XYZ file of C-alpha atoms in Angstrom:
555
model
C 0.000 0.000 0.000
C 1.324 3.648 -0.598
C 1.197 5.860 2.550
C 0.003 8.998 1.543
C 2.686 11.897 0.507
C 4.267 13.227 3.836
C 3.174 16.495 4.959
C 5.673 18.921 6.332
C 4.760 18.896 10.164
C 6.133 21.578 12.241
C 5.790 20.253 15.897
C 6.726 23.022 18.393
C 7.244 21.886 22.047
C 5.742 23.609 25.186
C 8.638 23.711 26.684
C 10.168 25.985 29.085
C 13.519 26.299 27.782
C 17.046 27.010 29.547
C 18.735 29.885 28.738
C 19.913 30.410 25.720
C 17.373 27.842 24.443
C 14.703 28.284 22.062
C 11.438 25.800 21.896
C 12.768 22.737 19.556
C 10.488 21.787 16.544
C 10.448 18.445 14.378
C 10.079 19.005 10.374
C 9.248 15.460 9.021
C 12.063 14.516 6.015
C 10.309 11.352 4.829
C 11.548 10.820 1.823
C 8.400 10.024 -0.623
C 10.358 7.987 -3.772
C 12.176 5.793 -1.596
C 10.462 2.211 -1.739
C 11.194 1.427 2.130
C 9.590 4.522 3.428
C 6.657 5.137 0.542
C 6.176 1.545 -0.961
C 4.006 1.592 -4.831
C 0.724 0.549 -4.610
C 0.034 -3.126 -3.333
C 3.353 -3.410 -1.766
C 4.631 -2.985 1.989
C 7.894 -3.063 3.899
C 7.319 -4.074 7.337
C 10.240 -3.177 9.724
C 11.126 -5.375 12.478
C 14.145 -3.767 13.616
C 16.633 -0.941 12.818
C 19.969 0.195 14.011
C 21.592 3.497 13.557
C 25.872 3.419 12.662
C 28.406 5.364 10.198
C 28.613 2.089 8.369
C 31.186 4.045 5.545
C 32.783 5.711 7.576
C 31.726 9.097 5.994
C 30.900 10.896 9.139
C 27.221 10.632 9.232
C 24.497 8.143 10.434
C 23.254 5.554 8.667
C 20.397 2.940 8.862
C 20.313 -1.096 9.447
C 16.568 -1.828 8.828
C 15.500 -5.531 8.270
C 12.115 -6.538 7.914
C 10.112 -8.434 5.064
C 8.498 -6.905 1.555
C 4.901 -7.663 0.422
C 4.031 -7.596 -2.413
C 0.125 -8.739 -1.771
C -1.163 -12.032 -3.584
C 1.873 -12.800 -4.873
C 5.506 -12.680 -2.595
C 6.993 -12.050 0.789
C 10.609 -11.561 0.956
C 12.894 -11.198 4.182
C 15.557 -7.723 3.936
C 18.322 -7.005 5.273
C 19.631 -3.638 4.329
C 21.232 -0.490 5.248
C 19.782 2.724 4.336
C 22.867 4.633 3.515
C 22.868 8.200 4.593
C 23.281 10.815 1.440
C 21.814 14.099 3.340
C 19.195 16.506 2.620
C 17.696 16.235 -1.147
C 15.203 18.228 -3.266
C 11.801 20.020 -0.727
C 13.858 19.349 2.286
C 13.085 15.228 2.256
C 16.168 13.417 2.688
C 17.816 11.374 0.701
C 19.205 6.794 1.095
C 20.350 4.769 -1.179
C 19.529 0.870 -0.409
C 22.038 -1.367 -0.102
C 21.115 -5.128 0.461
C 23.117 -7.531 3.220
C 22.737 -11.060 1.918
C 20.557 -12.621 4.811
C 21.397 -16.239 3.383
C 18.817 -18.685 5.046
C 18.138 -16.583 8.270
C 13.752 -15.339 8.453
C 12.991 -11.842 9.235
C 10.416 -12.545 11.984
C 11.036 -11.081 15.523
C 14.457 -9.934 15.075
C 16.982 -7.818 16.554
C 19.861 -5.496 15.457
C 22.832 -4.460 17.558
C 26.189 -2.683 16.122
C 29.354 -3.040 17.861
C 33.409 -3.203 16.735
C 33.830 -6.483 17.887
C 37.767 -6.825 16.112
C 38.517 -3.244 17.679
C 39.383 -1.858 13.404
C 37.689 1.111 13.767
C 34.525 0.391 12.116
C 31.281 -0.773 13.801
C 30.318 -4.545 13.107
C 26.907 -5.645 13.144
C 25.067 -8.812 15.006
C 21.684 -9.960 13.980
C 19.098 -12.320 15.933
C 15.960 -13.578 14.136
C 14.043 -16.871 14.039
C 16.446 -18.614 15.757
C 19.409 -17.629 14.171
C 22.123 -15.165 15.512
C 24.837 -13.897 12.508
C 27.606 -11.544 12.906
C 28.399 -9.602 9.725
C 32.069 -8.142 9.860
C 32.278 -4.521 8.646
C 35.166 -4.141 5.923
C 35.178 -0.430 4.988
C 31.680 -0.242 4.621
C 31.260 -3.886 2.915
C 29.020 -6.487 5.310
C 30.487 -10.275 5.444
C 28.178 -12.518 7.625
C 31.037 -14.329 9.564
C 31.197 -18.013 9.638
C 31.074 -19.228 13.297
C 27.788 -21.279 14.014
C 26.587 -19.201 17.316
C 23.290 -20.053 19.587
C 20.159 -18.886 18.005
C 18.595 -15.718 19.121
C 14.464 -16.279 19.300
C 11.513 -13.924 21.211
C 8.841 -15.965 22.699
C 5.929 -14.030 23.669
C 2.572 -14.401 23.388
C 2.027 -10.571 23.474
C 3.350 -9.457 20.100
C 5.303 -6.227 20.909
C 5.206 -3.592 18.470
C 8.736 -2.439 18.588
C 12.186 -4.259 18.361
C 13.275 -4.856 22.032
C 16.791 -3.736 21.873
C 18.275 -7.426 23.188
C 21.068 -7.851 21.569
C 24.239 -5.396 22.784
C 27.668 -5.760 22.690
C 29.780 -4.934 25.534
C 33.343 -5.455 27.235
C 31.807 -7.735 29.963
C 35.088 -9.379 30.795
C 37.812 -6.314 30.726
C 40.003 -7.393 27.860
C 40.012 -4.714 25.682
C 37.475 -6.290 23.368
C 33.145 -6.049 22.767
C 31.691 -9.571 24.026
C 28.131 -9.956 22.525
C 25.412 -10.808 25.172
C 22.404 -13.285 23.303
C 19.179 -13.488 25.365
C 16.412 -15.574 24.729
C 18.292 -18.416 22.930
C 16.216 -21.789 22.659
C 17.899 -24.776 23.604
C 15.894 -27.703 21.160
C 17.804 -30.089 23.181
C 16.710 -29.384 26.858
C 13.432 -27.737 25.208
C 14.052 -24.616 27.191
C 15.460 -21.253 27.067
C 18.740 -19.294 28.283
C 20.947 -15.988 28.238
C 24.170 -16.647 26.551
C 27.189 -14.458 27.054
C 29.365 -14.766 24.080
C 32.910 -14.180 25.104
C 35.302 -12.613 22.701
C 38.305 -14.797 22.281
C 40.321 -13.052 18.944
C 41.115 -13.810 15.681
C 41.580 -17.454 15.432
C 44.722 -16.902 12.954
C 42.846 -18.179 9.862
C 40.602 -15.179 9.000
C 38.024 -16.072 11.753
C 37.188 -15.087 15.151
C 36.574 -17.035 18.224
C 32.954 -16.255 19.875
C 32.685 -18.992 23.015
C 29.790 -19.271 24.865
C 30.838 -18.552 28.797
C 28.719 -21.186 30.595
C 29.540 -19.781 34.216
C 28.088 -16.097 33.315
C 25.534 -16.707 35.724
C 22.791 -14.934 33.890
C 19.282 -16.039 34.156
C 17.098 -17.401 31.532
C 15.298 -15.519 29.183
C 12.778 -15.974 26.613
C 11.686 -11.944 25.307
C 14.248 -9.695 26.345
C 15.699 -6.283 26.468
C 19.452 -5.763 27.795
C 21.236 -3.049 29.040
C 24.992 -1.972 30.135
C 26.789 0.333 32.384
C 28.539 0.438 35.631
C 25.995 0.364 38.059
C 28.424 0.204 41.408
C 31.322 2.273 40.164
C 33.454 -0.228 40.842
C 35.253 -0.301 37.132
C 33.537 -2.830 35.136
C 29.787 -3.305 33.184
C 27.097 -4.771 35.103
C 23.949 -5.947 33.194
C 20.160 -5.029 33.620
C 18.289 -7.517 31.548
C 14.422 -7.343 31.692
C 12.655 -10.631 30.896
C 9.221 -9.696 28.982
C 6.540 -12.435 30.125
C 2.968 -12.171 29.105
C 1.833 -14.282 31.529
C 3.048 -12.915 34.661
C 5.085 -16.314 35.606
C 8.690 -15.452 34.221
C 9.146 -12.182 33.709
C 11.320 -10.355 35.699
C 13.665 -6.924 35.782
C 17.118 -7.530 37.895
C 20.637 -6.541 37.614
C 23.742 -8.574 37.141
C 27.059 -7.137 38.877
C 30.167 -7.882 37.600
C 33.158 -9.431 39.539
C 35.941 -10.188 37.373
C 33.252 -11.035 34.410
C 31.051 -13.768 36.721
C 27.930 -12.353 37.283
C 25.556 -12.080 40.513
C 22.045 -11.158 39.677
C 18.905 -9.676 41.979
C 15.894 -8.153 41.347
C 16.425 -4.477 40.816
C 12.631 -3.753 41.002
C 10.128 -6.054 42.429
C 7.781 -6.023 39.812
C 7.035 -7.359 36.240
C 6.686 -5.982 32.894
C 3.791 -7.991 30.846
C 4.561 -5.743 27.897
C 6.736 -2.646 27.194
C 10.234 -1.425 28.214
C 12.896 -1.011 30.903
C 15.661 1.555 30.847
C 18.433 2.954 33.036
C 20.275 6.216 32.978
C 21.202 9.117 35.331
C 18.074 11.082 34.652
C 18.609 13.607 37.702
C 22.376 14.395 37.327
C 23.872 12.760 40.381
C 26.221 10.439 38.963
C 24.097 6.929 39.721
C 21.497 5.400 37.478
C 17.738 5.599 37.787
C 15.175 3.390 36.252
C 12.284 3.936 33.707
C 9.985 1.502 33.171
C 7.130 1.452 31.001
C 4.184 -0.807 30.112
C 1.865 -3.230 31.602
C 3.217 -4.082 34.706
C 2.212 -6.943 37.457
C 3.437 -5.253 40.956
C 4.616 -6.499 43.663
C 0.934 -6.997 45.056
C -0.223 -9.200 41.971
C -1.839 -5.944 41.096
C -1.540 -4.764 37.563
C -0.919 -0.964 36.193
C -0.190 0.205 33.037
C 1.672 2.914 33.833
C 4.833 5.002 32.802
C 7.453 5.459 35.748
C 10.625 6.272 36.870
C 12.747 5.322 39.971
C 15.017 7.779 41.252
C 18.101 6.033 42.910
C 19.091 7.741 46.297
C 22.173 5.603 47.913
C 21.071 2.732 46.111
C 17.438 3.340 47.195
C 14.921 3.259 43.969
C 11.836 5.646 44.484
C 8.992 5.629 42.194
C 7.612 8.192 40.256
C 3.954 7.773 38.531
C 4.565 10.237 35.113
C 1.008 8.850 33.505
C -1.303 5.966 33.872
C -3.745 4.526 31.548
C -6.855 5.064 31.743
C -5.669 8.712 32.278
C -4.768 11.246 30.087
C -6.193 9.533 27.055
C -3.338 7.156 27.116
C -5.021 3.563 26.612
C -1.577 1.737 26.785
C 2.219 2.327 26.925
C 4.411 0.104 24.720
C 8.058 1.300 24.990
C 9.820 4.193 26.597
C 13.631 5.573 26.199
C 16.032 8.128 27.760
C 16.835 11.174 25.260
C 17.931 14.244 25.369
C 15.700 15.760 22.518
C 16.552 19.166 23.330
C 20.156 19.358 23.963
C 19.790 20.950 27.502
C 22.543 18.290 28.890
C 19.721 16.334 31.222
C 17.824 12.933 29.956
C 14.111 13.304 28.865
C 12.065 10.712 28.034
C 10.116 9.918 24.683
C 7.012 7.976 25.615
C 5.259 5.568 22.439
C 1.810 3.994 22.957
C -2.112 4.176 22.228
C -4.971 6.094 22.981
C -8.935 5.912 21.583
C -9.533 8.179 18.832
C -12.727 9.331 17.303
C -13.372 6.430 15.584
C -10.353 3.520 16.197
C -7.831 3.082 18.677
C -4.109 4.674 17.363
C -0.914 5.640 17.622
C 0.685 8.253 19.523
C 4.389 9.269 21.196
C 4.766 11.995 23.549
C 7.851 13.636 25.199
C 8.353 14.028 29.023
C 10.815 16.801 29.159
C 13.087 16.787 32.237
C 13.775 20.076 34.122
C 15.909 19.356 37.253
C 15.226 15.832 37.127
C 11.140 16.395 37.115
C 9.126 15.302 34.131
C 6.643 16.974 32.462
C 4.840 15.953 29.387
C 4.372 18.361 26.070
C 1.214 17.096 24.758
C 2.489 16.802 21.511
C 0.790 14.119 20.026
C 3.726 13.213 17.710
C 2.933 10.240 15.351
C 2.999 7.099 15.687
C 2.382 3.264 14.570
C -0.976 1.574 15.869
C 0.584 -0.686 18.594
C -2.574 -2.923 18.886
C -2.090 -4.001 15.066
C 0.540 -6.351 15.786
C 2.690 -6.292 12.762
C 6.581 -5.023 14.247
C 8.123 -1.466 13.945
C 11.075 0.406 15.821
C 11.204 3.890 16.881
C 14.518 5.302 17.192
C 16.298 8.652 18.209
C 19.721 9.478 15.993
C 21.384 12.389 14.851
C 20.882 12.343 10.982
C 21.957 15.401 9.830
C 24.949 15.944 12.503
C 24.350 18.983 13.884
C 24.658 17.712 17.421
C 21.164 16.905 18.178
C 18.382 14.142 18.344
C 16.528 13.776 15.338
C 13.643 10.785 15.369
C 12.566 7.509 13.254
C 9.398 5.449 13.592
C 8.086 2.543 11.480
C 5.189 0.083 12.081
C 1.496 0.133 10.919
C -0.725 3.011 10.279
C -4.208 3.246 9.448
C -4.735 4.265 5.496
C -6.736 7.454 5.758
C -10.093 6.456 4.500
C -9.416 2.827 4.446
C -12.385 1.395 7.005
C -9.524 -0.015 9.138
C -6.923 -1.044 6.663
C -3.316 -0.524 7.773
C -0.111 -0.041 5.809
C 3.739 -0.262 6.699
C 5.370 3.078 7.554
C 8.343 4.976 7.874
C 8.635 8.052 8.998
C 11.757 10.626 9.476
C 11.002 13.726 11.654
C 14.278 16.083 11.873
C 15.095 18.252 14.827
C 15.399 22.153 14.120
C 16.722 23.056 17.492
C 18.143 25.913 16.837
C 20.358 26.442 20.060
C 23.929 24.970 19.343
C 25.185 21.742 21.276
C 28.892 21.103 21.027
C 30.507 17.764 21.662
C 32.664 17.579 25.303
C 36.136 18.492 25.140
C 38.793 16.056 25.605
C 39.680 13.908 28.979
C 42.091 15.315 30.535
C 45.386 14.100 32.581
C 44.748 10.694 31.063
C 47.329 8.113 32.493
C 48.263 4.400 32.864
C 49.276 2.234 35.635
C 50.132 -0.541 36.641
C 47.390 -2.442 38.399
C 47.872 -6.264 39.211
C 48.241 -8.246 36.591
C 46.511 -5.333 34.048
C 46.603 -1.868 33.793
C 44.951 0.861 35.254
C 43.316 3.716 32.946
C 42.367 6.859 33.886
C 41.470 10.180 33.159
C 39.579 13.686 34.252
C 36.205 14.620 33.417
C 36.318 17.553 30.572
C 34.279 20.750 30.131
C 30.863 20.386 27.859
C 28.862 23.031 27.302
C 25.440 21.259 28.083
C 25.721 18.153 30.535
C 27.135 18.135 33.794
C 30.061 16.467 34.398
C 28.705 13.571 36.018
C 26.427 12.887 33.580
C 29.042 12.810 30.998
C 29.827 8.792 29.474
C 33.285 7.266 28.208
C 33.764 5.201 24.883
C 37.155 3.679 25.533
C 38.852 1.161 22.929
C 42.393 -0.609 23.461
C 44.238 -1.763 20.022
C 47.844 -2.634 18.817
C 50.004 0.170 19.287
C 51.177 -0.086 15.705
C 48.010 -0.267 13.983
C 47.070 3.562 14.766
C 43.413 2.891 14.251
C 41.111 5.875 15.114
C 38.069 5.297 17.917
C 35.046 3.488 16.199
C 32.293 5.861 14.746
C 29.811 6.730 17.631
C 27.199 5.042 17.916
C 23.560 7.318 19.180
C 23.867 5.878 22.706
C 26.354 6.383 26.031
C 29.639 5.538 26.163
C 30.709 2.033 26.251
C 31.778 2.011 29.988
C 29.403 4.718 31.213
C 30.707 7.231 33.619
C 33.632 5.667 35.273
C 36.659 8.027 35.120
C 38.978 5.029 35.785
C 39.146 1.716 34.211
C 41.044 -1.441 34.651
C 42.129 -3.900 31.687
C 43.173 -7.113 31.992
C 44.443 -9.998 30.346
C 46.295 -9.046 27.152
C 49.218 -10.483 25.812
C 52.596 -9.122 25.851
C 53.176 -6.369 23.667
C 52.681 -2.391 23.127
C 48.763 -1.056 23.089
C 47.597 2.223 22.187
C 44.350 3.050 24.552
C 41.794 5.804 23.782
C 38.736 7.806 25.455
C 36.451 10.210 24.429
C 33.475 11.704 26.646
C 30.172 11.377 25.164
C 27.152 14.167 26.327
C 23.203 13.293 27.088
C 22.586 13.821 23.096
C 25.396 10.985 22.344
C 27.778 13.631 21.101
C 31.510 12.516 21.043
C 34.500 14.434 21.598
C 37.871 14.525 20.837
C 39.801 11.821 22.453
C 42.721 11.659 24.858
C 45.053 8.466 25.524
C 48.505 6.924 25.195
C 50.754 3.624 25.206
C 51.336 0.996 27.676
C 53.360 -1.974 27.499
C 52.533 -5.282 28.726
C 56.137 -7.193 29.076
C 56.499 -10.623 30.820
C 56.496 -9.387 34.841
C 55.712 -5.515 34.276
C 53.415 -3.240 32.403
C 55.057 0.079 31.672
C 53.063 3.434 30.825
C 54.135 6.021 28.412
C 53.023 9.293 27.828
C 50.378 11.304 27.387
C 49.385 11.028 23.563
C 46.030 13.299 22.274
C 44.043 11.813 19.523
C 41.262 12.665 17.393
């Protein structure tokens, strides 16, 4: 089905701004020739995930976006592509060019997308879960290889279809080594007939153009069967610990805990007593203080057996989570809440929250998103009505905040099904593009400062001083740090539209490299994923000592 031709919205926020602020407004870019985001007549693309990277290496964002094409009463076909970034075109749409990632025998159904440098070259790599399958395509200057190694199959299990890719997938350094480990929920074991979370440990090139993924079977990390993970360094004490919410429609599974990290073994707990039938869970430091708070939002089975669908945060105090109720359905025309993510839309250097869901219209239930903007760490919402898919429909989409045109704040993507306008209830696949016309200017952080290595143990010890941004407090500020050979002279990967790899730690331990010479880097990243400039040096791991040299500024 074709959507019909995008209109030029012009969405200004109620917002009371900070100084030197003005009121932010969205101008939707949909580009109306392109066949994934205006499909001809008869035909849809329906998007089960995307994933936002600088897959060139050209200095902007581009798109991952798998899903399956219709072409009604006569063939479906499973995609894989990325929508390659080419900037603004002709009546301010802007412009992609498609290029297709063989998908080989793996099913677009509920999938999942996840980008990550896993052989530390400078370029972001990408790892796909679908249908129980899980591939990991190798990015070669811009070229996609699926890799060979046979890995355990990613697969959601939920009898709640969720309208929007859950985000499961993620790469991180769970181990300290220098290198991205790729954490697989919901795998399906057809031996034992049951699921688990499988931490994939990054073990290196295995000398013959391969690389070694191993499955760690002591992680320690519950079973999951529809999940959404997340990483940072929730105790400060200089490695990732996991939050990994287990989606259960039935109430009897589900559950939200965190994992912490002790020399990569994992001990997990329940971080909030409650369940989450359908929606999302988040964590980030919304209020500035340096320690993460929750946001969950959804359907949600409480402590009591009582059930809310609500959209809440909990503000951590010494470890101590406080709720606070932003909106509850029935209530403020909201019928239901289906996801919910931390963003700074408006480049004031504090986290805000865009909220997706449903509410009853004149005539049919559909799609909205909203924005809670955060002054001071309270929430208020902007009644903006921004569009959205119909959640109750069913059919996948993805909604997803990225800077596309690079001028240092959010802009916003949403696919899934709409209503055709005059259609008695038909629906059609869409994608829509909304660009943010902020017009205050957000720079990116400055670079670390005093950035040093020591000895620590049998590792090394990496540290640095928070810099000067002009927007987000210092201890809101997050860290991408990446260790390669010294003699390669490869440049930090492309940043990726989320925090910093290790979050906000100023210090960071590495362990477990072979002897030789290492170059390290860091870069602080602000509340609209901004990079900066990056700071580092050399170390040398020898047989009994590790030796530190110089200070050594990169870009």
């Amino acid at each position: 089905m074709t959507r019909m031709p995008p209109v030029l919205v012009m969405l200004a926020l109620a917002l009371v701004a900070g100084p030197g602020f003005a009121q932010p407004t969205f101008d939707e870019v949909t580009p109306s020739a392109n066949p994934y985001f205006d499909t001809p007549p008869e035909q849809d693309f329906w998007v089960n995930a995307t994933a936002p990277a600088d897959v060139d290496g050209d200095g902007d964002l581009d798109l991952a976006v798998i899903g399956f094409h219709v072409v009604y009463d006569k063939s479906v076909e499973d995609r894989l592509v990325i929508l390659r970034n080419d900037g603004a075109g002709t009546g301010g749409q802007w412009t992609f060019t498609a290029l297709p990632v063989p998908l080989g025998s793996v099913v677009a159904g509920a999938s999942d997308l996840a980008w990550g440098d896993f052989d530390n070259d400078g370029d972001d790599d990408l790892a796909l879960g679908s249908e129980g399958a899980t591939v990991i395509y190798r990015n070669d200057d811009g070229t996609l290889t699926p890799m060979p190694n046979v890995l355990p199959g990613y697969y959601e299990d939920s009898a709640f279809t969720i309208a929007y890719d859950l985000r499961s997938l993620s790469f991180a350094d769970a181990d300290n080594d220098g290198d991205l480990d790729l954490l697989v929920p919901s795998v399906y074991d057809e031996k034992t007939f049951e699921f688990r979370t499988v931490l994939l440990r990054n073990d290196g090139s295995d000398g013959q153009g391969g690389w070694q993924f191993v499955e760690d079977a002591q992680a320690g990390i519950d079973p999951s069967a529809n999940a959404q993970s997340a990483w940072a360094d929730a105790d400060d004490d200089g490695d990732l610990d996991l939050m990994l919410l287990n989606i259960d429609s039935n109430g009897e599974s589900g559950f939200l805990r965190r994992y912490l990290n002790t020399g990569g073994s994992f001990s997990g707990s329940a971080l909030l007593d409650l369940r989450v039938e359908h929606g999302m869970a988040d964590w980030g430091d919304a209020d500035g203080d340096g320690d993460l708070d929750v946001l969950v939002a959804g359907n949600i089975r409480e402590a009591d057996d009582s059930f809310t669908t609500v959209l809440r945060t909990y503000e951590n105090a010494g470890g101590t989570l406080t709720p606070h109720t932003l909106a509850q359905s029935p209530g403020a025309d909201w019928l239901d809440f289906t996801a919910a993510t931390w963003a700074d839309y408006d480049s004031d250097g504090d986290m805000d929250i865009l909220l997706t869901g449903s509410f009853i219209g004149e005539s049919k239930i559909v799609g909205k998103s909203d924005i809670y903007a955060n002054n001071a760490g309270t929430f208020t919402a902007l009644g903006l009505d921004l569009p959205a898919p119909v959640d109750s429909i069913g059919r996948g989409g993805t909604f997803t905040w990225f800077d596309i045109d690079g001028d240092g704040d959010l802009d916003y993507l949403v696919a899934g099904a709409y209503y055709v306008e005059g259609g008695n209830g038909l629906v059609e696949a869409q994608m829509h593009l909304y660009r943010n016309q902020t017009a205050a200017a957000n720079a990116a952080p400055a670079a670390p400062a005093s950035a040093g290595a020591t000895a620590s143990g049998d590792g090394v010890l990496l540290s640095w001083l928070a810099p000067a941004d002009d927007h987000t407090p210092a201890a809101q500020l997050t860290y991408d740090l990446e260790i390669t050979a010294a003699a390669a002279a490869i440049p930090l990967s492309r940043r990726l539209p989320e925090p910093g790899s290790i979050g906000s730690s100023t210090a960071w331990a590495i362990a477990g490299l072979a002897d030789g010479a290492y170059r390290w880097q860091v870069r602080a990243v602000d509340t609209s994923f901004n990079g900066g400039p990056s700071a580092g040096g050399v170390f040398i791991i020898g047989s009994d000592s590790i030796f530190a040299s110089g200070f050594e500024p990169s870009q």
